[in-house]
Amino acid sequence: MPETSVAPPAVSRPSKPVSEALLNEKWDHCLSSLLIRSSLGLSFGVVFSVLLFKRRAWPAFVGLGFGAGRAYEECNSSFLRSGKEGVRVQRP
Amino acid sequence: MAARAPAPVRGGNTRFAQFKLVLLGESAVGKSSLVLRFVKDQFDDYRESTIGAAFLTQTISLDDTTTVKFEIWDTAGQERYKSLAPMYYRNANCAVVVYDITQASSLDKAKQWVKELQRQANENIIIALAGNKLDLVTDQPDKRAISTADAEAYAKEAGLLFFETSAKTSENVRELFTAIAKKLPLDQAGPRNPRAGGRAGVELRAESAGTQGGGPAFEAGDYCIIAPKPWRGALRARSKNVPAFSDDAPYNITNPTTLCRSTQPVMLRASIRSSRAIGYKPNVTSAARQWHALQAGRAISGQTRSYADKPSIADSTPVVLPGSASASTNEPPPPGPVATSLNSKAASPTPSTPSASTIPPQNVPLTPPPPGKTTSGSPPPPSPPPPKPKRRLRKFFTTLLLLSTLGFGGGVYYSRVNDNFHDFFTEYVPFGEEAVLYFEEKEFRKRFPTIGNRIRPRDTGEQVRIPSQSGVSWRVSEDTSSSRHANATKPGQKPAEAVAKAESDHSKAPTEAPAKPNHPVAKEAAPAQKSPEAVAFVAPEVDQPSRFPPEVTRIDPINIEDAKEPLVQDLVKIINDIIAVVNADNENSKFSTTIGKAKDEISKVGSKVKSLKAAIEEEANAKVQASHAEFDKAAQELVKRIESEMASQEARWKEEYETERQKLQQTYEQKLKAEIDRANEVNEQRLRNELLEQAVEMRRKFTAEVKDRVEEERNSRLGKLSDLSNTVNELEKLTTDWNSVVDANLKTQHLHVAVEAVRANLEKSQVPRPFTKELAALKEIASDDPVVNAAIASINPVAYQRGIPSPAQLIDRFRRVASEVRKASLLPEDAGVASHASSLVLSKLLFKKKGLALGDDVESILTRTEVLLEEGDLDGAAREMNGLSGWAKTLSRDWLGEVRKVLEVQQALDSR
């Protein structure tokens, strides 16, 4: 089936993806946030290492760890939340 | 004042000069606008008139090295501010006299201003004539009232700069001020510091002398250092009950300089000194124009100086200045012992402390022991310790006492010199006030011995009491006024009574007066005869005539009965006075005969007067009677005449009354007739109206009857017509029934066709296509078929709006969904990120099943569904997928929805 024929209705409401793509989307989101947060943490770590810790390596790694950990946690919670039944508050 | 003078300062190459410029002219010629244009380069169309004056400054640079600052006083042109103008143009270096070229009167006013400036302002003032409102004339040349040539001629004649300007268009404004600046003597004023204190002082004096008395208020503020002093001194003196300064008005007014004591001379001297310092320099004359006022001031201050130096003109003592300008100056020695001591101290080459110089030698403690004693050594040490503290104490106290007295004395003296110190001293130092006052009073006494004595009693400080009932009160005093009124009003009415009263008063006085001396004389009569010496001794106390008791037969004062005439009264009084004098002189014997004669004469005169009076009275009575008779006659005649007149008038009135009555009667009759006529008319009218009404009523009745008849007739004929129409209607109904049957047949056929079309559409299409049109057609055809409606309603609106996918599409989509579902097939209940990741990885390793696999796991369900789909059993496939749970179900939700839609449509179409 050509994708173009499905496209018009999909475009009309982009907020809601088709159900089979739900999981993939989550994965995309998780990966991107992992990338962003780890790089942020790393950069903070580098700055700290330069400014405060005489250019040691470990602050950079600690920052990276913090960023990655944060991303992991968010991802995990998003997976857990969507799998569960019950009331879910959705922000506009 | 000093700041007003040009102040060119040469700093390196640049010159900076400051000039006072004043604008004058009639009101509403544009002085303020001109200045505003020059200073701020603005123009207001509506400008309020200036009040008083406005002050602005503007700095312009003539060339690279010269800067000129104008201090511009923009005066008010209104007539009521005219008197303020001298204040502003005084000391002005330049003036701009503005007139309005559209108003002839303004030039006249400007000429007046120029004249006044040339007469009263600075001698070398530079005056510019500015004809304003040039912009009005350029627009409309006929508006011009003063031609340029006239004004220019006048300017040339009077030696003025001339410009025609326009504040609105800024024409010639800057040129005007620049020309003034160029003409100002920049070089003439040499480089000097204009704000030096000495010069300021001189100018101050000069101005204060020039404007004494009538100076404007703001000038007073400028030399307030001088002016308030006398007031302050006078006030203080008054508050402390010092007669010397308080109660002598001429002293206050004529010579204020002496009243303010030493402060004024200080000012004077300072000014003199500085003026001398400058004035004797010959080169000052080069800048003479600025100094004219100063020189005048110097002349005046010179006079004042001599006056101030000599405290009073009458005083012949050599000139002694009341005080020096400051404590440091070595001016002539001030009076007083304290001052002299100070002076001597100052004169001594080695200044010693006051205690050292003034303590008497016997009090001086011998602190530095003589050299002999120091060498002797041991014996003294035991003896000094006991007296030492005493001596030290004594020394301390004596020094303290001396210092305090000296300080007090000095304070008293200095308080007489310095005014501020006076205030301080009298207020804070105990007994300072009394001491200072004492000295002040003493000095004043010395200067004005006469005034001092005169004023002395006022110093007693007795309280003056004013009785509570004194002063004016609102009450009318009744008791006293009543008797006075009687006296004042009655004399006209009862002259005889008053005369009698007066006579009695007169007669009483002389009779009583001699009676008094008589009494003591009678008493003393006997002892006087017995011992003349004793009488002589007593004589100064008692009356003189007591020495001559035999002559006690004194001349009696006359008492004439008919002394009613004032003439006679006077005579009697004179004689009585003479008698009294004679009695007093004890010359009775000498004058008794003459006085007796006089008495006789007077009594004769009295009797004569009486007889004359009687004769005159008789005559008068006769005259009065005659006039009475005459009057009676005249009165009778008058009465008669009046009576006759009255009678005639009565008759006339009666006649008039009659005619009037007749007239009234006639008019009444006429009115009555008119009224009756009108009433008749009204009645006729009413009757006619009634007739008309009756006619109208009858006509209406007739028409109603006719209408009724016509109606009856019509009803009977129309009944048959309605029957006919009913039958025709029934026939029509029958035909419509037939038509409906035919329609129903057609409709069913149409419906069938439509349903077939929808189905064909659905099955034919490879791509989901909306079939709303077809469905709408179907619905239109089966408009009142409930089954069709229900079937259509059961279809999800989304289905026909977007169309439904074909089975091939469904299978294709299922394959995609299945791959996703497979990834999530191994997830536990609460799957976190790790479980998801592991499920993703492990799902790749699962074995694929085939055919209708048994089992409840996700993989087998998926295979079964695929098989069912390929067989075309949509319903079964949907049921299988619905058995999934968790993430697998979530992922396949959309696909399931699609399948359900397809199923619904199929069902609806099948139900046909």
mmCIF file of C-alpha atoms in Angstrom, chain A:
data_model
loop_
_atom_site.group_PDB
_atom_site.id
_atom_site.type_symbol
_atom_site.label_atom_id
_atom_site.label_comp_id
_atom_site.label_asym_id
_atom_site.label_seq_id
_atom_site.Cartn_x
_atom_site.Cartn_y
_atom_site.Cartn_z
ATOM 1 C CA MET A 1 0.000 0.000 0.000
ATOM 2 C CA PRO A 2 1.336 3.388 -0.879
ATOM 3 C CA GLU A 3 1.998 5.498 2.147
ATOM 4 C CA THR A 4 0.759 8.651 0.481
ATOM 5 C CA SER A 5 -2.820 7.444 0.606
ATOM 6 C CA VAL A 6 -2.674 7.126 4.388
ATOM 7 C CA ALA A 7 -0.830 10.366 4.818
ATOM 8 C CA PRO A 8 -3.692 12.874 4.505
ATOM 9 C CA PRO A 9 -5.620 11.642 7.550
ATOM 10 C CA ALA A 10 -2.394 11.191 9.489
ATOM 11 C CA VAL A 11 -1.412 14.772 8.788
ATOM 12 C CA SER A 12 -4.749 16.056 9.965
ATOM 13 C CA ARG A 13 -4.041 14.905 13.510
ATOM 14 C CA PRO A 14 -0.341 14.557 14.039
ATOM 15 C CA SER A 15 -0.569 14.496 17.805
ATOM 16 C CA LYS A 16 -1.879 10.971 17.940
ATOM 17 C CA PRO A 17 0.255 8.356 16.264
ATOM 18 C CA VAL A 18 -1.052 5.057 15.059
ATOM 19 C CA SER A 19 -1.134 2.532 17.818
ATOM 20 C CA GLU A 20 1.512 0.202 16.403
ATOM 21 C CA ALA A 21 3.990 3.099 16.358
ATOM 22 C CA LEU A 22 3.516 3.953 20.044
ATOM 23 C CA LEU A 23 6.405 1.903 21.272
ATOM 24 C CA ASN A 24 8.776 3.062 18.590
ATOM 25 C CA GLU A 25 8.008 6.603 19.358
ATOM 26 C CA LYS A 26 8.796 6.057 22.953
ATOM 27 C CA TRP A 27 12.058 4.546 22.007
ATOM 28 C CA ASP A 28 12.923 7.503 19.821
ATOM 29 C CA HIS A 29 12.133 9.897 22.579
ATOM 30 C CA CYS A 30 14.162 7.917 25.038
ATOM 31 C CA LEU A 31 17.203 7.797 22.844
ATOM 32 C CA SER A 32 17.130 11.462 22.032
ATOM 33 C CA SER A 33 16.729 12.430 25.663
ATOM 34 C CA LEU A 34 19.551 10.076 26.562
ATOM 35 C CA LEU A 35 21.762 11.770 24.055
ATOM 36 C CA ILE A 36 20.858 15.273 25.150
ATOM 37 C CA ARG A 37 21.038 14.658 28.852
ATOM 38 C CA SER A 38 24.264 12.755 28.761
ATOM 39 C CA SER A 39 25.912 15.410 26.663
ATOM 40 C CA LEU A 40 24.615 18.101 29.016
ATOM 41 C CA GLY A 41 25.907 16.199 32.020
ATOM 42 C CA LEU A 42 29.211 15.639 30.313
ATOM 43 C CA SER A 43 29.625 19.270 29.453
ATOM 44 C CA PHE A 44 28.768 20.294 33.020
ATOM 45 C CA GLY A 45 31.251 17.758 34.249
ATOM 46 C CA VAL A 46 33.920 19.122 31.944
ATOM 47 C CA VAL A 47 33.280 22.654 33.065
ATOM 48 C CA PHE A 48 33.445 21.632 36.686
ATOM 49 C CA SER A 49 36.593 19.663 36.122
ATOM 50 C CA VAL A 50 38.213 22.619 34.475
ATOM 51 C CA LEU A 51 37.050 25.154 36.982
ATOM 52 C CA LEU A 52 37.216 23.300 40.248
ATOM 53 C CA PHE A 53 38.979 19.964 39.909
ATOM 54 C CA LYS A 54 42.220 20.711 38.143
ATOM 55 C CA ARG A 55 41.171 19.001 34.945
ATOM 56 C CA ARG A 56 40.612 15.614 36.424
ATOM 57 C CA ALA A 57 38.701 13.161 34.294
ATOM 58 C CA TRP A 58 36.275 11.851 36.835
ATOM 59 C CA PRO A 59 34.026 14.902 37.128
ATOM 60 C CA ALA A 60 33.305 14.614 33.429
ATOM 61 C CA PHE A 61 32.353 11.003 33.814
ATOM 62 C CA VAL A 62 30.266 11.724 36.841
ATOM 63 C CA GLY A 63 28.406 14.377 34.862
ATOM 64 C CA LEU A 64 27.909 11.988 32.007
ATOM 65 C CA GLY A 65 26.590 9.421 34.442
ATOM 66 C CA PHE A 66 24.214 11.880 35.940
ATOM 67 C CA GLY A 67 22.853 12.852 32.555
ATOM 68 C CA ALA A 68 22.485 9.296 31.350
ATOM 69 C CA GLY A 69 20.949 8.197 34.593
ATOM 70 C CA ARG A 70 18.457 10.968 34.444
ATOM 71 C CA ALA A 71 17.493 10.049 30.899
ATOM 72 C CA TYR A 72 17.192 6.403 31.798
ATOM 73 C CA GLU A 73 14.963 7.168 34.715
ATOM 74 C CA GLU A 74 12.676 9.331 32.655
ATOM 75 C CA CYS A 75 12.452 6.705 29.967
ATOM 76 C CA ASN A 76 11.708 3.998 32.445
ATOM 77 C CA SER A 77 8.983 5.977 34.088
ATOM 78 C CA SER A 78 7.439 6.753 30.722
ATOM 79 C CA PHE A 79 7.315 3.061 29.830
ATOM 80 C CA LEU A 80 5.885 2.128 33.186
ATOM 81 C CA ARG A 81 3.285 4.792 33.119
ATOM 82 C CA SER A 82 1.878 4.058 29.713
ATOM 83 C CA GLY A 83 1.569 0.339 30.396
ATOM 84 C CA LYS A 84 -0.544 0.868 33.435
ATOM 85 C CA GLU A 85 -4.266 1.244 33.629
ATOM 86 C CA GLY A 86 -5.850 4.070 35.551
ATOM 87 C CA VAL A 87 -6.236 7.805 35.517
ATOM 88 C CA ARG A 88 -3.575 9.629 33.681
ATOM 89 C CA VAL A 89 -3.190 13.356 33.736
ATOM 90 C CA GLN A 90 -2.183 14.586 30.370
ATOM 91 C CA ARG A 91 -0.807 18.006 29.963
ATOM 92 C CA PRO A 92 -2.260 20.075 27.158
#
